mmCIF file of N, CA and C in Angstrom:
data_model
loop_
_atom_site.group_PDB
_atom_site.id
_atom_site.type_symbol
_atom_site.label_atom_id
_atom_site.label_comp_id
_atom_site.label_asym_id
_atom_site.label_seq_id
_atom_site.Cartn_x
_atom_site.Cartn_y
_atom_site.Cartn_z
ATOM 1 N N MET A 147 16.810 -8.992 0.351
ATOM 2 C CA MET A 147 15.835 -7.929 0.474
ATOM 3 C C MET A 147 16.515 -6.682 1.012
ATOM 4 N N PHE A 148 16.085 -5.550 0.496
ATOM 5 C CA PHE A 148 16.598 -4.268 0.955
ATOM 6 C C PHE A 148 15.452 -3.466 1.553
ATOM 7 N N ALA A 149 15.721 -2.778 2.643
ATOM 8 C CA ALA A 149 14.722 -1.929 3.286
ATOM 9 C C ALA A 149 15.163 -0.478 3.176
ATOM 10 N N GLY A 150 14.198 0.406 3.075
ATOM 11 C CA GLY A 150 14.497 1.828 2.996
ATOM 12 C C GLY A 150 13.278 2.633 3.390
ATOM 13 N N GLU A 151 13.305 3.900 3.070
ATOM 14 C CA GLU A 151 12.195 4.801 3.377
ATOM 15 C C GLU A 151 11.961 5.716 2.199
ATOM 16 N N ILE A 152 10.713 6.153 2.063
ATOM 17 C CA ILE A 152 10.367 7.141 1.053
ATOM 18 C C ILE A 152 9.394 8.127 1.688
ATOM 19 N N ALA A 153 9.579 9.400 1.401
ATOM 20 C CA ALA A 153 8.684 10.431 1.923
ATOM 21 C C ALA A 153 7.582 10.690 0.903
ATOM 22 N N VAL A 154 6.346 10.646 1.384
ATOM 23 C CA VAL A 154 5.184 10.994 0.572
ATOM 24 C C VAL A 154 4.493 12.121 1.309
ATOM 25 N N GLY A 155 4.711 13.333 0.848
ATOM 26 C CA GLY A 155 4.231 14.494 1.595
ATOM 27 C C GLY A 155 4.965 14.557 2.924
ATOM 28 N N ASP A 156 4.218 14.619 4.002
ATOM 29 C CA ASP A 156 4.806 14.667 5.342
ATOM 30 C C ASP A 156 4.969 13.287 5.969
ATOM 31 N N VAL A 157 4.592 12.255 5.253
ATOM 32 C CA VAL A 157 4.626 10.892 5.787
ATOM 33 C C VAL A 157 5.843 10.148 5.245
ATOM 34 N N VAL A 158 6.599 9.532 6.149
ATOM 35 C CA VAL A 158 7.743 8.710 5.750
ATOM 36 C C VAL A 158 7.318 7.247 5.832
ATOM 37 N N LEU A 159 7.422 6.552 4.700
ATOM 38 C CA LEU A 159 6.986 5.162 4.624
ATOM 39 C C LEU A 159 8.168 4.218 4.561
ATOM 40 N N PRO A 160 8.113 3.127 5.319
ATOM 41 C CA PRO A 160 9.107 2.081 5.130
ATOM 42 C C PRO A 160 8.782 1.337 3.841
ATOM 43 N N VAL A 161 9.784 1.118 3.035
ATOM 44 C CA VAL A 161 9.609 0.405 1.773
ATOM 45 C C VAL A 161 10.626 -0.715 1.689
ATOM 46 N N HIS A 162 10.364 -1.672 0.805
ATOM 47 C CA HIS A 162 11.232 -2.834 0.676
ATOM 48 C C HIS A 162 11.409 -3.167 -0.791
ATOM 49 N N VAL A 163 12.585 -3.620 -1.138
ATOM 50 C CA VAL A 163 12.826 -4.205 -2.444
ATOM 51 C C VAL A 163 13.124 -5.670 -2.173
ATOM 52 N N LEU A 164 12.253 -6.532 -2.664
ATOM 53 C CA LEU A 164 12.395 -7.963 -2.414
ATOM 54 C C LEU A 164 13.489 -8.559 -3.288
ATOM 55 N N ASN A 165 13.889 -9.758 -2.974
ATOM 56 C CA ASN A 165 14.964 -10.427 -3.722
ATOM 57 C C ASN A 165 14.645 -10.582 -5.207
ATOM 58 N N ASN A 166 13.362 -10.609 -5.543
ATOM 59 C CA ASN A 166 12.970 -10.722 -6.957
ATOM 60 C C ASN A 166 12.876 -9.360 -7.647
ATOM 61 N N GLY A 167 13.256 -8.284 -6.928
ATOM 62 C CA GLY A 167 13.245 -6.941 -7.492
ATOM 63 C C GLY A 167 11.938 -6.196 -7.303
ATOM 64 N N GLN A 168 10.930 -6.865 -6.784
ATOM 65 C CA GLN A 168 9.638 -6.221 -6.580
ATOM 66 C C GLN A 168 9.723 -5.193 -5.459
ATOM 67 N N ARG A 169 9.158 -4.017 -5.694
ATOM 68 C CA ARG A 169 9.117 -2.949 -4.694
ATOM 69 C C ARG A 169 7.787 -3.033 -3.948
ATOM 70 N N VAL A 170 7.864 -2.979 -2.608
ATOM 71 C CA VAL A 170 6.691 -3.204 -1.768
ATOM 72 C C VAL A 170 6.607 -2.129 -0.687
ATOM 73 N N ILE A 171 5.372 -1.697 -0.412
ATOM 74 C CA ILE A 171 5.092 -0.820 0.729
ATOM 75 C C ILE A 171 4.269 -1.658 1.704
ATOM 76 N N GLY A 172 4.673 -1.668 2.967
ATOM 77 C CA GLY A 172 3.940 -2.424 3.983
ATOM 78 C C GLY A 172 2.528 -1.895 4.150
ATOM 79 N N GLN A 173 1.627 -2.777 4.581
ATOM 80 C CA GLN A 173 0.222 -2.381 4.748
ATOM 81 C C GLN A 173 0.074 -1.199 5.703
ATOM 82 N N ARG A 174 0.804 -1.189 6.796
ATOM 83 C CA ARG A 174 0.697 -0.066 7.739
ATOM 84 C C ARG A 174 1.071 1.254 7.081
ATOM 85 N N GLY A 175 2.104 1.217 6.268
ATOM 86 C CA GLY A 175 2.512 2.434 5.559
ATOM 87 C C GLY A 175 1.459 2.904 4.583
ATOM 88 N N MET A 176 0.848 1.968 3.873
ATOM 89 C CA MET A 176 -0.214 2.325 2.925
ATOM 90 C C MET A 176 -1.379 2.972 3.662
ATOM 91 N N VAL A 177 -1.789 2.380 4.787
ATOM 92 C CA VAL A 177 -2.901 2.937 5.557
ATOM 93 C C VAL A 177 -2.528 4.313 6.095
ATOM 94 N N ARG A 178 -1.308 4.454 6.580
ATOM 95 C CA ARG A 178 -0.875 5.727 7.159
ATOM 96 C C ARG A 178 -0.919 6.857 6.132
ATOM 97 N N VAL A 179 -0.473 6.600 4.933
ATOM 98 C CA VAL A 179 -0.429 7.670 3.932
ATOM 99 C C VAL A 179 -1.822 7.959 3.349
ATOM 100 N N LEU A 180 -2.706 6.992 3.334
ATOM 101 C CA LEU A 180 -4.032 7.185 2.751
ATOM 102 C C LEU A 180 -5.080 7.660 3.741
ATOM 103 N N SER A 181 -4.873 7.408 5.014
ATOM 104 C CA SER A 181 -5.895 7.779 5.997
ATOM 105 C C SER A 181 -5.722 9.238 6.413
ATOM 106 N N PRO A 182 -6.834 9.940 6.581
ATOM 107 C CA PRO A 182 -6.761 11.356 6.953
ATOM 108 C C PRO A 182 -6.051 11.591 8.285
ATOM 109 N N ALA A 183 -6.177 10.650 9.216
ATOM 110 C CA ALA A 183 -5.568 10.829 10.537
ATOM 111 C C ALA A 183 -4.174 10.226 10.622
ATOM 112 N N GLY A 184 -3.690 9.608 9.539
ATOM 113 C CA GLY A 184 -2.369 8.995 9.562
ATOM 114 C C GLY A 184 -2.283 7.803 10.486
ATOM 115 N N ARG A 185 -3.329 6.973 10.475
ATOM 116 C CA ARG A 185 -3.352 5.786 11.343
ATOM 117 C C ARG A 185 -2.121 4.933 11.130
ATOM 118 N N GLU A 186 -1.664 4.300 12.185
ATOM 119 C CA GLU A 186 -0.477 3.448 12.130
ATOM 120 C C GLU A 186 -0.787 2.018 11.719
ATOM 121 N N SER A 187 -2.011 1.591 11.886
ATOM 122 C CA SER A 187 -2.347 0.218 11.525
ATOM 123 C C SER A 187 -3.785 0.179 11.041
ATOM 124 N N GLY A 188 -4.169 -0.943 10.570
ATOM 125 C CA GLY A 188 -5.536 -1.102 10.114
ATOM 126 C C GLY A 188 -5.586 -1.855 8.811
ATOM 127 N N ASP A 189 -6.789 -2.030 8.357
ATOM 128 C CA ASP A 189 -7.032 -2.794 7.144
ATOM 129 C C ASP A 189 -7.153 -1.833 5.972
ATOM 130 N N LEU A 190 -6.282 -1.977 5.003
ATOM 131 C CA LEU A 190 -6.314 -1.112 3.823
ATOM 132 C C LEU A 190 -7.654 -1.225 3.105
ATOM 133 N N ARG A 191 -8.290 -2.373 3.181
ATOM 134 C CA ARG A 191 -9.564 -2.560 2.485
ATOM 135 C C ARG A 191 -10.609 -1.531 2.934
ATOM 136 N N ALA A 192 -10.611 -1.149 4.197
ATOM 137 C CA ALA A 192 -11.573 -0.164 4.693
ATOM 138 C C ALA A 192 -11.413 1.175 3.972
ATOM 139 N N TYR A 193 -10.196 1.574 3.685
ATOM 140 C CA TYR A 193 -9.944 2.825 2.971
ATOM 141 C C TYR A 193 -10.185 2.646 1.478
ATOM 142 N N PHE A 194 -9.770 1.523 0.980
ATOM 143 C CA PHE A 194 -9.907 1.209 -0.440
ATOM 144 C C PHE A 194 -11.374 1.171 -0.852
ATOM 145 N N ASP A 195 -12.211 0.597 -0.007
ATOM 146 C CA ASP A 195 -13.627 0.461 -0.327
ATOM 147 C C ASP A 195 -14.350 1.809 -0.351
ATOM 148 N N ARG A 196 -13.748 2.854 0.178
ATOM 149 C CA ARG A 196 -14.371 4.182 0.166
ATOM 150 C C ARG A 196 -14.232 4.882 -1.186
ATOM 151 N N ILE A 197 -13.417 4.343 -2.061
ATOM 152 C CA ILE A 197 -13.259 4.944 -3.383
ATOM 153 C C ILE A 197 -14.439 4.482 -4.231
ATOM 154 N N PRO A 198 -15.379 5.392 -4.514
ATOM 155 C CA PRO A 198 -16.546 4.974 -5.300
ATOM 156 C C PRO A 198 -16.165 4.722 -6.755
ATOM 157 N N SER A 199 -16.881 3.859 -7.372
ATOM 158 C CA SER A 199 -16.730 3.539 -8.806
ATOM 159 C C SER A 199 -15.279 3.349 -9.229
ATOM 160 N N LYS A 200 -14.598 2.449 -8.515
ATOM 161 C CA LYS A 200 -13.207 2.135 -8.861
ATOM 162 C C LYS A 200 -13.150 1.461 -10.227
ATOM 163 N N SER A 201 -12.078 1.707 -10.953
ATOM 164 C CA SER A 201 -11.911 0.996 -12.215
ATOM 165 C C SER A 201 -11.578 -0.465 -11.911
ATOM 166 N N LYS A 202 -11.821 -1.316 -12.854
ATOM 167 C CA LYS A 202 -11.559 -2.744 -12.664
ATOM 168 C C LYS A 202 -10.063 -3.036 -12.555
ATOM 169 N N ASP A 203 -9.228 -2.104 -13.011
ATOM 170 C CA ASP A 203 -7.784 -2.286 -12.934
ATOM 171 C C ASP A 203 -7.260 -2.088 -11.508
ATOM 172 N N LEU A 204 -8.060 -1.480 -10.649
ATOM 173 C CA LEU A 204 -7.656 -1.198 -9.275
ATOM 174 C C LEU A 204 -8.082 -2.385 -8.404
ATOM 175 N N ASP A 205 -7.222 -3.397 -8.332
ATOM 176 C CA ASP A 205 -7.553 -4.660 -7.678
ATOM 177 C C ASP A 205 -6.675 -4.855 -6.440
ATOM 178 N N LEU A 206 -7.278 -4.721 -5.272
ATOM 179 C CA LEU A 206 -6.559 -4.829 -4.005
ATOM 180 C C LEU A 206 -5.880 -6.188 -3.860
ATOM 181 N N ASP A 207 -6.616 -7.249 -4.148
ATOM 182 C CA ASP A 207 -6.072 -8.594 -3.960
ATOM 183 C C ASP A 207 -4.924 -8.904 -4.927
ATOM 184 N N ALA A 208 -5.014 -8.408 -6.143
ATOM 185 C CA ALA A 208 -3.967 -8.676 -7.135
ATOM 186 C C ALA A 208 -2.662 -7.962 -6.801
ATOM 187 N N ASN A 209 -2.722 -6.941 -5.943
ATOM 188 C CA ASN A 209 -1.535 -6.171 -5.583
ATOM 189 C C ASN A 209 -0.975 -6.520 -4.212
ATOM 190 N N PHE A 210 -1.634 -7.441 -3.509
ATOM 191 C CA PHE A 210 -1.223 -7.864 -2.171
ATOM 192 C C PHE A 210 0.033 -8.727 -2.247
ATOM 193 N N VAL A 211 0.962 -8.500 -1.308
ATOM 194 C CA VAL A 211 2.218 -9.255 -1.281
ATOM 195 C C VAL A 211 2.516 -9.664 0.166
ATOM 196 N N LEU A 212 2.817 -10.926 0.381
ATOM 197 C CA LEU A 212 3.346 -11.404 1.665
ATOM 198 C C LEU A 212 4.851 -11.518 1.505
ATOM 199 N N PHE A 213 5.604 -11.028 2.475
ATOM 200 C CA PHE A 213 7.057 -11.143 2.378
ATOM 201 C C PHE A 213 7.666 -11.337 3.758
ATOM 202 N N GLY A 214 8.744 -12.092 3.807
ATOM 203 C CA GLY A 214 9.432 -12.366 5.056
ATOM 204 C C GLY A 214 10.271 -11.181 5.499
ATOM 205 N N VAL A 215 10.315 -10.970 6.791
ATOM 206 C CA VAL A 215 11.140 -9.907 7.367
ATOM 207 C C VAL A 215 12.484 -10.517 7.739
ATOM 208 N N PRO A 216 13.569 -10.068 7.113
ATOM 209 C CA PRO A 216 14.881 -10.673 7.361
ATOM 210 C C PRO A 216 15.266 -10.662 8.843
ATOM 211 N N GLY A 217 15.846 -11.760 9.291
ATOM 212 C CA GLY A 217 16.310 -11.868 10.661
ATOM 213 C C GLY A 217 15.224 -12.211 11.660
ATOM 214 N N THR A 218 14.000 -12.432 11.173
ATOM 215 C CA THR A 218 12.887 -12.790 12.065
ATOM 216 C C THR A 218 12.096 -13.932 11.439
ATOM 217 N N GLN A 219 11.154 -14.440 12.194
ATOM 218 C CA GLN A 219 10.256 -15.457 11.661
ATOM 219 C C GLN A 219 8.968 -14.816 11.157
ATOM 220 N N PHE A 220 8.884 -13.490 11.167
ATOM 221 C CA PHE A 220 7.655 -12.788 10.818
ATOM 222 C C PHE A 220 7.455 -12.657 9.317
ATOM 223 N N VAL A 221 6.180 -12.694 8.942
ATOM 224 C CA VAL A 221 5.776 -12.437 7.563
ATOM 225 C C VAL A 221 4.980 -11.139 7.577
ATOM 226 N N SER A 222 5.330 -10.249 6.686
ATOM 227 C CA SER A 222 4.672 -8.947 6.638
ATOM 228 C C SER A 222 3.685 -8.889 5.479
ATOM 229 N N HIS A 223 2.667 -8.065 5.654
ATOM 230 C CA HIS A 223 1.667 -7.840 4.612
ATOM 231 C C HIS A 223 1.994 -6.525 3.936
ATOM 232 N N GLY A 224 1.969 -6.516 2.620
ATOM 233 C CA GLY A 224 2.247 -5.286 1.904
ATOM 234 C C GLY A 224 1.569 -5.277 0.550
ATOM 235 N N TYR A 225 1.876 -4.235 -0.196
ATOM 236 C CA TYR A 225 1.296 -4.050 -1.524
ATOM 237 C C TYR A 225 2.378 -3.560 -2.471
ATOM 238 N N LYS A 226 2.222 -3.903 -3.739
ATOM 239 C CA LYS A 226 3.159 -3.417 -4.750
ATOM 240 C C LYS A 226 3.200 -1.897 -4.664
ATOM 241 N N ALA A 227 4.398 -1.342 -4.717
ATOM 242 C CA ALA A 227 4.558 0.099 -4.540
ATOM 243 C C ALA A 227 3.781 0.894 -5.584
ATOM 244 N N THR A 228 3.690 0.387 -6.783
ATOM 245 C CA THR A 228 2.959 1.101 -7.835
ATOM 246 C C THR A 228 1.466 1.190 -7.538
ATOM 247 N N PHE A 229 0.968 0.341 -6.662
ATOM 248 C CA PHE A 229 -0.447 0.358 -6.314
ATOM 249 C C PHE A 229 -0.830 1.650 -5.603
ATOM 250 N N LEU A 230 0.067 2.208 -4.805
ATOM 251 C CA LEU A 230 -0.198 3.488 -4.139
ATOM 252 C C LEU A 230 -0.422 4.579 -5.185
ATOM 253 N N VAL A 231 0.387 4.582 -6.213
ATOM 254 C CA VAL A 231 0.228 5.556 -7.298
ATOM 255 C C VAL A 231 -1.128 5.355 -7.976
ATOM 256 N N ASP A 232 -1.494 4.104 -8.218
ATOM 257 C CA ASP A 232 -2.775 3.809 -8.860
ATOM 258 C C ASP A 232 -3.955 4.297 -8.020
ATOM 259 N N ILE A 233 -3.895 4.071 -6.714
ATOM 260 C CA ILE A 233 -4.970 4.518 -5.814
ATOM 261 C C ILE A 233 -5.070 6.038 -5.832
ATOM 262 N N CYS A 234 -3.937 6.709 -5.741
ATOM 263 C CA CYS A 234 -3.939 8.183 -5.740
ATOM 264 C C CYS A 234 -4.474 8.724 -7.060
ATOM 265 N N HIS A 235 -4.084 8.105 -8.157
ATOM 266 C CA HIS A 235 -4.577 8.539 -9.463
ATOM 267 C C HIS A 235 -6.089 8.362 -9.542
ATOM 268 N N GLU A 236 -6.577 7.213 -9.128
ATOM 269 C CA GLU A 236 -8.013 6.946 -9.154
ATOM 270 C C GLU A 236 -8.764 7.953 -8.285
ATOM 271 N N SER A 237 -8.227 8.237 -7.107
ATOM 272 C CA SER A 237 -8.867 9.197 -6.202
ATOM 273 C C SER A 237 -8.881 10.587 -6.806
ATOM 274 N N SER A 238 -7.805 10.984 -7.457
ATOM 275 C CA SER A 238 -7.738 12.329 -8.042
ATOM 276 C C SER A 238 -8.707 12.470 -9.218
ATOM 277 N N MET A 239 -8.958 11.378 -9.935
ATOM 278 C CA MET A 239 -9.900 11.421 -11.045
ATOM 279 C C MET A 239 -11.319 11.686 -10.544
ATOM 280 N N LEU A 240 -11.613 11.252 -9.317
ATOM 281 C CA LEU A 240 -12.945 11.468 -8.751
ATOM 282 C C LEU A 240 -13.167 12.930 -8.364
ATOM 283 N N LEU A 241 -12.069 13.658 -8.141
ATOM 284 C CA LEU A 241 -12.181 15.057 -7.728
ATOM 285 C C LEU A 241 -12.402 16.001 -8.906
ATOM 286 N N ARG A 242 -12.287 15.492 -10.097
ATOM 287 C CA ARG A 242 -12.458 16.352 -11.286
ATOM 288 C C ARG A 242 -13.894 16.606 -11.586
#
């Protein structure tokens, strides 16, 4: 697994590339970039559920990923990196 960072606007998110090549953003990072106050923790579902009339393709559970943190016994919660793009696209469509 490889760890890195990506800047989304003014927010720097920790990102991971898993051994299978899957790109993942941790749940805290997803909440931080999507929440107006830049919260450090919380349940992404609370923010996700605020998107009215989501398309059926926007599936929170289908994009959820559990992954081990190297050098620790901890398991982290995250989401496929492309899911952030999907959420932003869906949100922008509502503003039209």
